[in-house]
CSV table of C-alpha atoms in Angstrom, one decimal:
chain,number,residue,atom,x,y,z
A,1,UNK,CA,54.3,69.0,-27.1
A,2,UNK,CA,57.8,67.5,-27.3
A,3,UNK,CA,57.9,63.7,-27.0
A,4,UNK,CA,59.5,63.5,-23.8
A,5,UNK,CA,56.6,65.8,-21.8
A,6,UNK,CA,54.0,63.9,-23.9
A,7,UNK,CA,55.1,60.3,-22.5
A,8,UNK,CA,55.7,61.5,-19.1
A,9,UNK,CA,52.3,63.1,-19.1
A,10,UNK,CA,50.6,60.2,-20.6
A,11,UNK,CA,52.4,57.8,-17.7
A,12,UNK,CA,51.3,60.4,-15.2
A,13,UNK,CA,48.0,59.9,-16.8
A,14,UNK,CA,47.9,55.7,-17.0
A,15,UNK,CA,49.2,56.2,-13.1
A,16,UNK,CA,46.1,57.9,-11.9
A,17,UNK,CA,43.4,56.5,-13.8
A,18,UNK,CA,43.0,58.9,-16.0
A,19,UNK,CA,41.4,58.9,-19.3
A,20,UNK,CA,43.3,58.6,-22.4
A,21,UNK,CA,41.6,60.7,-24.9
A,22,UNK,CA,41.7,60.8,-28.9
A,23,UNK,CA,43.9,63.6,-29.1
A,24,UNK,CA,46.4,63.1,-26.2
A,25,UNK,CA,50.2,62.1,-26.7
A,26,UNK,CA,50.1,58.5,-26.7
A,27,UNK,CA,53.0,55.7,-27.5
A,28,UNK,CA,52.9,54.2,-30.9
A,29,UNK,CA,52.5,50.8,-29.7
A,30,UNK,CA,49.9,51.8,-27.5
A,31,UNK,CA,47.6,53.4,-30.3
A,32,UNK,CA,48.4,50.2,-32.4
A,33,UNK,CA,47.5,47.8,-29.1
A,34,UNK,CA,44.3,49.7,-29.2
A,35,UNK,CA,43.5,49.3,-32.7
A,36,UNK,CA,44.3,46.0,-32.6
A,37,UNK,CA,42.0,45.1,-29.9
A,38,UNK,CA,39.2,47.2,-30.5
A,39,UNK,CA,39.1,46.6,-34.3
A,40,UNK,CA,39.1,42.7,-33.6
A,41,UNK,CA,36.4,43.1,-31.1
A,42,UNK,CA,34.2,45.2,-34.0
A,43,UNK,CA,34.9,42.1,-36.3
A,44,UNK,CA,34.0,39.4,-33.7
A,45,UNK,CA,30.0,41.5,-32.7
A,46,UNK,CA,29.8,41.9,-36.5
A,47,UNK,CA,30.8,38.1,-37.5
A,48,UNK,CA,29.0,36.9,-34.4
A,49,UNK,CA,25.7,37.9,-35.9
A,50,UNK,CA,26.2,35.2,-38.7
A,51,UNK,CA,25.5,31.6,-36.2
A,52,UNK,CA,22.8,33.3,-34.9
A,53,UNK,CA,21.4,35.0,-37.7
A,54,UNK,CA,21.1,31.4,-39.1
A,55,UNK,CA,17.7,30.6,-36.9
A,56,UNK,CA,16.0,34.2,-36.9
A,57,UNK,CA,13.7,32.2,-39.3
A,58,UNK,CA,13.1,28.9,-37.6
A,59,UNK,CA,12.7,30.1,-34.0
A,60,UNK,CA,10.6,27.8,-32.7
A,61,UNK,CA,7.6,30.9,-31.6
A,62,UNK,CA,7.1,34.9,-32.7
A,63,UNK,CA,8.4,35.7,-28.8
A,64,UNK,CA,11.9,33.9,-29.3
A,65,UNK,CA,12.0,35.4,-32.6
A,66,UNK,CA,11.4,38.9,-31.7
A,67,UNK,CA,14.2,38.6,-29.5
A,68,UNK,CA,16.5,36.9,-31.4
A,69,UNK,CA,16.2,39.7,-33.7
A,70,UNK,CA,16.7,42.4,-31.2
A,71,UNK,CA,19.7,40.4,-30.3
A,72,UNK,CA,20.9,40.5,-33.2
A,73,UNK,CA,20.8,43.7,-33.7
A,74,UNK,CA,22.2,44.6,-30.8
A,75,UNK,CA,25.2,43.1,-32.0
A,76,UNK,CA,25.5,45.1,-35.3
A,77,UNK,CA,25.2,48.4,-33.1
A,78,UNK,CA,27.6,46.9,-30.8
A,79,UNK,CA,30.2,46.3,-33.7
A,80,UNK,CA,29.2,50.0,-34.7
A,81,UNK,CA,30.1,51.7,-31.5
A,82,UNK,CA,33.1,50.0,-31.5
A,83,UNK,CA,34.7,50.7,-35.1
A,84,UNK,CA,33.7,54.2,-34.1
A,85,UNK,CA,36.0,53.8,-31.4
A,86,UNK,CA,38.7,52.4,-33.0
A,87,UNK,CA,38.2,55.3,-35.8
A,88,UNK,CA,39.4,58.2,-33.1
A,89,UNK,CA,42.6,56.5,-33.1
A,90,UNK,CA,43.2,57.4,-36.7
A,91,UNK,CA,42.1,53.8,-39.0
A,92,UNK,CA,39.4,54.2,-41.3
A,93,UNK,CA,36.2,52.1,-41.5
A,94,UNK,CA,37.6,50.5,-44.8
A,95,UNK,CA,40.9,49.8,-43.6
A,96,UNK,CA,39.5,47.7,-40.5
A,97,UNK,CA,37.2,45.9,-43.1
A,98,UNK,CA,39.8,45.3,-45.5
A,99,UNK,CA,41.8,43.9,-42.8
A,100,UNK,CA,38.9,41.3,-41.9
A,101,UNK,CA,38.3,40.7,-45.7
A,102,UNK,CA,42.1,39.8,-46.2
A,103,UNK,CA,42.1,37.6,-42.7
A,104,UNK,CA,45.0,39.8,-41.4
A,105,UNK,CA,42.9,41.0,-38.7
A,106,UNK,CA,41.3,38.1,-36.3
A,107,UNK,CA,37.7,38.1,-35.0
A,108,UNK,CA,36.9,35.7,-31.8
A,109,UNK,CA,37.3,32.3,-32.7
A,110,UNK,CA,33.9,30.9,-31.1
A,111,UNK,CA,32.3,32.1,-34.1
A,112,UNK,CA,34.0,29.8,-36.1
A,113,UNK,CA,31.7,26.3,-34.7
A,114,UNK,CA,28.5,25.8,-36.4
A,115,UNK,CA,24.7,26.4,-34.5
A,116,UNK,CA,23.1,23.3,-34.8
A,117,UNK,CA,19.9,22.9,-33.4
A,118,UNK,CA,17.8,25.6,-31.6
A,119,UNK,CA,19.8,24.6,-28.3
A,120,UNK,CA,22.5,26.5,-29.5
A,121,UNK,CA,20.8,30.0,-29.3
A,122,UNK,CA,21.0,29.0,-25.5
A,123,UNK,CA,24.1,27.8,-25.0
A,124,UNK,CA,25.6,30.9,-26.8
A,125,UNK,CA,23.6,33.5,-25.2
A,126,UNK,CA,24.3,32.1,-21.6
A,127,UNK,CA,28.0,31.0,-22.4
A,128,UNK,CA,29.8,32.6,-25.1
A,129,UNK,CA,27.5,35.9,-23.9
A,130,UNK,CA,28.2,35.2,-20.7
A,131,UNK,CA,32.0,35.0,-21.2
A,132,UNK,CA,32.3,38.0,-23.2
A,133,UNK,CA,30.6,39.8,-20.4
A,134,UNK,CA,33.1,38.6,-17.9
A,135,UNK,CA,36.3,40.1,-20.9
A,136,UNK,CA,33.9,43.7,-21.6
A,137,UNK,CA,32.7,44.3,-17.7
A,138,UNK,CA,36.3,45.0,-16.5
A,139,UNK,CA,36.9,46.9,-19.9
A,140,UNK,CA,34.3,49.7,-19.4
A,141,UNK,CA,37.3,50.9,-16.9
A,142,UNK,CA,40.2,50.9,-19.7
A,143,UNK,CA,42.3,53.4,-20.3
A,144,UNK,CA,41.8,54.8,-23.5
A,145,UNK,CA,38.3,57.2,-23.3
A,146,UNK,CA,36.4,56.3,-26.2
A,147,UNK,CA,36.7,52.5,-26.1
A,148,UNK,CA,35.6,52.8,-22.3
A,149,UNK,CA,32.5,54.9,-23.1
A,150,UNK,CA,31.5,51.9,-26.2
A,151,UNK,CA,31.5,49.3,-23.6
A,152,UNK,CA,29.8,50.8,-20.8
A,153,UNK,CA,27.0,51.5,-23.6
A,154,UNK,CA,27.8,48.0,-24.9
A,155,UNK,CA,27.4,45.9,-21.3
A,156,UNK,CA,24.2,47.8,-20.3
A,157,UNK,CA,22.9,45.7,-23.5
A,158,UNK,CA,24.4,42.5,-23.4
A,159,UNK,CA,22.7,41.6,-19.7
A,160,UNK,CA,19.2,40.8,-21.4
A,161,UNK,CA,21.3,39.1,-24.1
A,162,UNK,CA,22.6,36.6,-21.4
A,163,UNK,CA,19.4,35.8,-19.6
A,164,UNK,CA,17.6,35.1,-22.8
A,165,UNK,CA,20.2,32.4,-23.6
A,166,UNK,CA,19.8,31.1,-20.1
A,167,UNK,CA,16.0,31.2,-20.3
A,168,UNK,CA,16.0,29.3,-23.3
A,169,UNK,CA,18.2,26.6,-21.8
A,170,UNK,CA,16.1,26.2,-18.5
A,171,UNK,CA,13.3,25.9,-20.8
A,172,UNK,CA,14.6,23.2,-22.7
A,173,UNK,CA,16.2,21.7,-19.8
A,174,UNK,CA,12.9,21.4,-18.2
A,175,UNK,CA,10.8,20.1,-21.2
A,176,UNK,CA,10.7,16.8,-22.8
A,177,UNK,CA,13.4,14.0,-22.3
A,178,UNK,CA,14.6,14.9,-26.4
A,179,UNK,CA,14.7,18.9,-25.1
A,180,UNK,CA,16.4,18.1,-22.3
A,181,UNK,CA,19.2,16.1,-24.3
A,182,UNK,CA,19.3,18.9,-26.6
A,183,UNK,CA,20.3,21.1,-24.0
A,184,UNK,CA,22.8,18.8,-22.9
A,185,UNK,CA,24.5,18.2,-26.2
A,186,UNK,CA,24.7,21.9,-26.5
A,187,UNK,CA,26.5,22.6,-23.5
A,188,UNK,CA,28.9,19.5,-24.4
A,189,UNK,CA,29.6,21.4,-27.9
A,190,UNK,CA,30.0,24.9,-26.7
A,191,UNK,CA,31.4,24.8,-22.8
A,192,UNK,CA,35.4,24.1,-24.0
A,193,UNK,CA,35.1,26.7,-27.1
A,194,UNK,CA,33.6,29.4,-24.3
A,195,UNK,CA,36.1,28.9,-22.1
A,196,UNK,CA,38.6,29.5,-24.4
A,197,UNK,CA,37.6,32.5,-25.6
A,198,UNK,CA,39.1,34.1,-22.8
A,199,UNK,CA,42.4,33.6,-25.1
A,200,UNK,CA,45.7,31.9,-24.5
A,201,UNK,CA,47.1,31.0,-20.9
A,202,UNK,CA,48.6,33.9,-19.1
A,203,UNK,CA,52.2,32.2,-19.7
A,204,UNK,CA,51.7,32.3,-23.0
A,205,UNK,CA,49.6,35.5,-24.4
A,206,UNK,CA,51.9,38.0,-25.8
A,207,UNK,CA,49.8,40.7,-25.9
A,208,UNK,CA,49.2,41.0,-21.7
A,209,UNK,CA,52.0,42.4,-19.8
A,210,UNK,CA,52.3,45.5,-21.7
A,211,UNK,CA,48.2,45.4,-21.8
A,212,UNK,CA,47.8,45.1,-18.5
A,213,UNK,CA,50.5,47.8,-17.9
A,214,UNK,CA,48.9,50.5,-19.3
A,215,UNK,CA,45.3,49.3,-18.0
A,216,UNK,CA,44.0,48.4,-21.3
A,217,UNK,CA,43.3,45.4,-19.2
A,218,UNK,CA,42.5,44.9,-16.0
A,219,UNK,CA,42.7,41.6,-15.5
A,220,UNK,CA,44.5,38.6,-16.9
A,221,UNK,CA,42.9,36.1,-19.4
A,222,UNK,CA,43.6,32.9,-16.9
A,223,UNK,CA,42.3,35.1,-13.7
A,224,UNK,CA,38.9,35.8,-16.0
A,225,UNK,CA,38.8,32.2,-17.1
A,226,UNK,CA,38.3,30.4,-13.4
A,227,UNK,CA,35.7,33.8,-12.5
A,228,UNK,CA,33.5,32.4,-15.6
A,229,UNK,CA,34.1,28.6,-14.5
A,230,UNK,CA,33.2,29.0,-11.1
A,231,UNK,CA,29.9,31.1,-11.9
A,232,UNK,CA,28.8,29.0,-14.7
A,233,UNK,CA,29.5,25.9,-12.6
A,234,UNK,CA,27.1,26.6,-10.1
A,235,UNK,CA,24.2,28.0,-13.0
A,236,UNK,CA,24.8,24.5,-14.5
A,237,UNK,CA,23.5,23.1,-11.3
A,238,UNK,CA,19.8,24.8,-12.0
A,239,UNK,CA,19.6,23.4,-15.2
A,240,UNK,CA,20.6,20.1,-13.8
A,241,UNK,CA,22.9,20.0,-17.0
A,242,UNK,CA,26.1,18.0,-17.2
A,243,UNK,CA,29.5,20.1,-17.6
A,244,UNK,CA,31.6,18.0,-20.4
A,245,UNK,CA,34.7,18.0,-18.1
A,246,UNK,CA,35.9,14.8,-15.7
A,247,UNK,CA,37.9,16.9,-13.6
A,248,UNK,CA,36.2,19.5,-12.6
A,249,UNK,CA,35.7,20.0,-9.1
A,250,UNK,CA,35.6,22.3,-6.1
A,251,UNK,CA,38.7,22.9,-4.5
A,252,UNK,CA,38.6,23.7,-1.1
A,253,UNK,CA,42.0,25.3,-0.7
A,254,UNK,CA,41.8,27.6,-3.4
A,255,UNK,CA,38.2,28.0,-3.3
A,256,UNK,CA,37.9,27.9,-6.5
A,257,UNK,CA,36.7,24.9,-9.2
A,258,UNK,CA,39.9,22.7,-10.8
A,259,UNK,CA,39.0,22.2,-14.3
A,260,UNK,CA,40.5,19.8,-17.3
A,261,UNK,CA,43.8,20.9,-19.2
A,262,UNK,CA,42.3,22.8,-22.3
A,263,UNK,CA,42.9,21.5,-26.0
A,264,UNK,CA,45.0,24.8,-27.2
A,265,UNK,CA,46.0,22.8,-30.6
A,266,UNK,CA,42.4,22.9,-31.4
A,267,UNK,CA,42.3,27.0,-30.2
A,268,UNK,CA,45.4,27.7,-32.4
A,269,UNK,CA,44.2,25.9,-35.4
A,270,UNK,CA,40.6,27.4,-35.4
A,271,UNK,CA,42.8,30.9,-34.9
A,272,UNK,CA,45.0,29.7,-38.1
A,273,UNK,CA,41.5,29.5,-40.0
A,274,UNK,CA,40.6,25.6,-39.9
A,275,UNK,CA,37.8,25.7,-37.9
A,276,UNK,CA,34.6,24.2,-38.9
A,277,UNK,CA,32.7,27.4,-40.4
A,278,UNK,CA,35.9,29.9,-40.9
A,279,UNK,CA,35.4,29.8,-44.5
A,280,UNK,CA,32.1,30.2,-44.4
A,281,UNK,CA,31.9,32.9,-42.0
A,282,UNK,CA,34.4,35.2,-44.3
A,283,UNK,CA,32.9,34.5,-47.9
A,284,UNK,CA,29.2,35.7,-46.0
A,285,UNK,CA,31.0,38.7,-44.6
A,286,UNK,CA,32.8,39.4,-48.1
A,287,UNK,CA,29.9,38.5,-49.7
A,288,UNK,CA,27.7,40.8,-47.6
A,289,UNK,CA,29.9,43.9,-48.5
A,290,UNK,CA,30.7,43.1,-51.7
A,291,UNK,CA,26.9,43.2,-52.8
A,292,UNK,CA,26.2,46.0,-50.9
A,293,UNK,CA,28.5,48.0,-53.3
A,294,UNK,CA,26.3,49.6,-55.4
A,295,UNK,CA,24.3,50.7,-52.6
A,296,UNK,CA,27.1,52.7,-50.8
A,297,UNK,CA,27.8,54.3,-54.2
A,298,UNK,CA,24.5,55.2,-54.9
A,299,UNK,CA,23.4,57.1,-52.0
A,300,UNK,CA,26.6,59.2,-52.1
A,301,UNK,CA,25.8,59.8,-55.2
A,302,UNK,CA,22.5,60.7,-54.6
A,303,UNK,CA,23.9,62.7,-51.8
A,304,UNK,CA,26.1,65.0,-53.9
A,305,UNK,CA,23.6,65.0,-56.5
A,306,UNK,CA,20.5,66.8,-53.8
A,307,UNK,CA,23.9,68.7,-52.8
A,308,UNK,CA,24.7,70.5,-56.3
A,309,UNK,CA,21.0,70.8,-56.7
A,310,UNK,CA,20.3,73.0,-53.2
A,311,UNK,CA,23.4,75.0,-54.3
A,312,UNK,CA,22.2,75.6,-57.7
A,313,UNK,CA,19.0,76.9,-56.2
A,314,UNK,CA,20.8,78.8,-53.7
A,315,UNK,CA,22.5,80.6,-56.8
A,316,UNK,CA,20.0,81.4,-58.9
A,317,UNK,CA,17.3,82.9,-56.4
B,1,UNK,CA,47.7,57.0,-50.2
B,2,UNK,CA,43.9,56.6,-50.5
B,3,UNK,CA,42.5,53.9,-51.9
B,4,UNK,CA,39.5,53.6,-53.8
B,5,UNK,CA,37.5,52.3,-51.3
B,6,UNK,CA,38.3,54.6,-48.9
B,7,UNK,CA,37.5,57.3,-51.0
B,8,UNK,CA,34.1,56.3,-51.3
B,9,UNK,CA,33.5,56.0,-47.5
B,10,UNK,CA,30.6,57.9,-46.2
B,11,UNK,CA,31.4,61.0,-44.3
B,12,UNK,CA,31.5,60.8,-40.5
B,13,UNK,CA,28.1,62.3,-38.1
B,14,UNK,CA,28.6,63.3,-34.3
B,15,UNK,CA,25.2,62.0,-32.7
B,16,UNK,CA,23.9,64.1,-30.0
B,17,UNK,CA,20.6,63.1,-28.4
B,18,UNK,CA,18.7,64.3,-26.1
B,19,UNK,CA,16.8,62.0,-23.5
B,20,UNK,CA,14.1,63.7,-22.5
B,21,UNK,CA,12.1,67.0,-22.8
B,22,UNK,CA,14.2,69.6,-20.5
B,23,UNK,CA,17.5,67.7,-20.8
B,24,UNK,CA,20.9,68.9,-23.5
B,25,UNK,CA,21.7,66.8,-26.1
B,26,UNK,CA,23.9,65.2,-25.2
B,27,UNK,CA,27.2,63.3,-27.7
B,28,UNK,CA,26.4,60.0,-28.1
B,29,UNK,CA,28.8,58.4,-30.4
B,30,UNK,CA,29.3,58.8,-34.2
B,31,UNK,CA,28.3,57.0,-37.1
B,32,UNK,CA,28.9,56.9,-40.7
B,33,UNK,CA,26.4,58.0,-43.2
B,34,UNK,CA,25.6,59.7,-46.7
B,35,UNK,CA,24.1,62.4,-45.8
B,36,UNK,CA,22.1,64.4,-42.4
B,37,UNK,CA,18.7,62.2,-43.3
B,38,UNK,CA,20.7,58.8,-43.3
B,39,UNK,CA,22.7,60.0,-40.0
B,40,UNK,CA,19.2,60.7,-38.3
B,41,UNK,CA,17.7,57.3,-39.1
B,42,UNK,CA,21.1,55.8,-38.5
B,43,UNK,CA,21.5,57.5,-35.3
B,44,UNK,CA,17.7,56.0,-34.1
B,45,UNK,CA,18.4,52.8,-34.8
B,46,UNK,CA,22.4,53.0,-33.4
B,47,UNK,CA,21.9,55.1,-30.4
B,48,UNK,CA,18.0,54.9,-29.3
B,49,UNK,CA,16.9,51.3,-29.5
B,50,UNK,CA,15.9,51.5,-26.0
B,51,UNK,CA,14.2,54.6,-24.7
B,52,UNK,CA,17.2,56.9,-24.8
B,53,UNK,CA,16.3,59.8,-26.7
B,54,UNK,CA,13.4,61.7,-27.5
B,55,UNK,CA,15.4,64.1,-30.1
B,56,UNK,CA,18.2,63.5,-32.2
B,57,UNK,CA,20.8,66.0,-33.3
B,58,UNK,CA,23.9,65.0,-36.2
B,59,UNK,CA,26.5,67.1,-36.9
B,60,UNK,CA,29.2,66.0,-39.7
B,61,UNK,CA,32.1,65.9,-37.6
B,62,UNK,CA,34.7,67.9,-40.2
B,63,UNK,CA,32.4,71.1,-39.1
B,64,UNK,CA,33.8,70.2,-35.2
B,65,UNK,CA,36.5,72.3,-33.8
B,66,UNK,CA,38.5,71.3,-30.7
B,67,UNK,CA,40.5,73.0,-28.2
B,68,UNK,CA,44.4,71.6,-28.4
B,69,UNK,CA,45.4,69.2,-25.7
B,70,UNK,CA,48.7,70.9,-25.3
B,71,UNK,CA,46.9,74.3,-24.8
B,72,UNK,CA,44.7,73.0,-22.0
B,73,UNK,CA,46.8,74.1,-19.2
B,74,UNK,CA,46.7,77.9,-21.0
B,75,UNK,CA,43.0,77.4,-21.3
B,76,UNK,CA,42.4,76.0,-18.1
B,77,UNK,CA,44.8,76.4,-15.5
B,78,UNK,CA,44.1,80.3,-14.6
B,79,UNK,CA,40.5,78.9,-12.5
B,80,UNK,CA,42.7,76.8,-10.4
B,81,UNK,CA,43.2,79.9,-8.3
B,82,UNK,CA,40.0,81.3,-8.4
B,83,UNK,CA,38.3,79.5,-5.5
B,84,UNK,CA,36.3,82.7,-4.3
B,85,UNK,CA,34.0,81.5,-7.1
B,86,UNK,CA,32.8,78.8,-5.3
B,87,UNK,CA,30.2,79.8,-3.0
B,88,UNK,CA,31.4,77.1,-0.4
B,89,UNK,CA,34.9,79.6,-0.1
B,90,UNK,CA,33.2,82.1,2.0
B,91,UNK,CA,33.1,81.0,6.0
B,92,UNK,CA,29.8,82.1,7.4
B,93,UNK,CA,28.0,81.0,11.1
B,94,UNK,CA,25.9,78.2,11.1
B,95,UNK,CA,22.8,80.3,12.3
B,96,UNK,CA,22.3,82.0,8.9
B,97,UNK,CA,19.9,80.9,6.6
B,98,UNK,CA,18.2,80.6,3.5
B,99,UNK,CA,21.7,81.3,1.8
């Protein structure tokens, strides 16, 4: 196919909601738009197992540990189906790791604040859960084919993962006066980091217009952003929680909620790597594949090893 | 160029389950994975954590062939025109039944 009946077919494609498949024509920047996204999505479900990992063994009962864990591991499948995805548009596993190993490639930055009391497993299961919901819903209608198809498998999961943090929060928020603050002191610590995960202001995020453009997204960051303030507003009001933000109130006119200007210096510089856990987060994750080593060696070897063996058998009988 | 590591990646595994007794198997995704064993107990814990399959099938995906994109209108055009093998082309009256 020459270049010129490739691009027109692929606009024709974009302009009628058609899927983009792995072996379609497709722009150059498009296929490295893609990777980009997709591969930094991997990294953040694989990194964001680390804060939560970090009370699988101090849940306070065997119920809210069994689901911690299934959490959990719904994340690391989550993470899978994606790298998988961004592997039909021609990067290996190893060159996406490499990438979060070095720091070139980014993972969402709300995995770079510490959990620290039990509270947290709420707070990030009904917030930062809750916001990535709000980014992956519109996503299960993007263009490109395989991506779509992870995150329609990838959202019919994450609902329980929501409602679990949101359970645990009412819980708390209905116990003891100590639970209760708990709760509260969550929310205070993880509100402004979840609502900027829904990335830079729409005057300032690079990436969008040609994004949006060729419906890799559907909607912009700040249009997302006010959709997650106004719902979580209003499920703040059953906890009879406190949102850590002086101006935020309905607005009549717009019908929406106003809401505080957001810190971005403290965004960017978690982004540039000085975040509280950053650090910590990468060595684990470097750690973590660096001491699994032997084990990927070994069962390939094992693997050609059984191999020879069946074709030796093959050849002598 | 290849790198080491890359070298030393496990191959890739089509999955391809089935849901239930009397349904295809069906792709679900792909996975990376030493060898078929590894890529079935992979596959259950990537692509079945909830009910959805009842049989798994892997395939490593170097053994799948594809049709070319550019050939698709070759391949696929030609039934455009073939309505009459629909059975909704043929106009009969309303007062037959059973077909």
């Amino acid at each position: 196919m020459s270049l010129s009946t490739g691009a027109a077919s692929f606009e024709e494609k974009i302009k009628n909601d058609i899927a983009i498949e792995p072996r379609d024509w497709m722009p150059d920047e498009y296929r490295k738009t893609l990777i980009r996204q997709i591969s930094q999505h991997a990294h953040s479900e694989i990194v964001g197992m680390l804060p939560e990992g970090n009370w699988i063994t101090r849940a306070p009962n065997l119920r809210r540990k069994a689901v911690l864990l299934a959490k959990v591991q719904d994340e690391a499948g989550h993470g899978l189906y994606l790298y998988s995805a961004a592997e039909t548009l021609g990067i290996s596993r190893d060159e996406m790791l490499d990438q979060l190993h070095s720091g070139k490639a980014k993972y969402s930055s709300i995995f770079n604040y510490p959990t620290l009391t039990w509270a947290d497993m709420g707070a990030i299961g009904w917030l930062v859960d809750g916001a990535a919901i709000m980014n992956q819903v519109p996503l299960c209608r993007t263009s490109y084919g395989p991506y779509a198809r992870a995150m329609v498998r990838v959202c019919k999961e994450e609902s329980f993962h929501q409602r679990q943090g949101f359970e645990i929060m009412l819980t708390l928020s209905r116990g003891t006066a100590i639970q209760k603050k708990m709760a509260q002191d969550a929310l205070n610590r993880w509100w402004w980091p979840s609502i900027m995960m829904f990335g830079p202001s729409d005057d300032n995020s690079p990436n969008s217009e040609l994004s949006l453009k060729w419906r890799i997204k559907r909607f912009t960051n700040d249009e997302l952003r006010q959709k997650f303030v106004d719902v979580s507003t209003e499920q703040t009001k059953i906890l009879g929680l406190t949102i850590p933000d002086k101006d935020l109130k309905w607005n009549e006119a717009r019908g929406h909620y106003d809401f505080g200007a957001i810190n971005w210096d403290e965004f960017w510089n978690v982004v540039a790597g000085n975040g509280p856990c950053n650090k910590e987060r990468l060595e684990t994750r470097k750690k973590a594949w660096d001491e699994g080593a032997w084990v990927r060696e070994a069962a390939l070897a094992y693997s050609t090893k059984r191999k020879e063996r069946k074709e030796k058998t093959l050849q002598t009988a | 160029m290849e790198n080491k590591t890359t070298k030393q990646e496990w191959p890739l595994w089509e999955v391809f389950i089935r849901s239930k007794a009397g349904l295809d198997h069906k792709h679900a995704g792909s996975l990376h994975a030493a060898d078929a064993q590894m890529a079935i107990e992979n596959a259950r814990d990537v692509y079945t954590r909830r009910m959805e399959g009842v049989s798994i099938w892997v395939v490593e995906s170097n053994y799948i062939h594809t049709s070319e994109p550019d050939q698709s209108a070759a391949l696929f055009e030609p039934a455009n025109d073939k309505i009459y093998r629909h059975p909704t082309f043929y106009d009969l009256p309303d007062e037959l039944k059973h077909m």
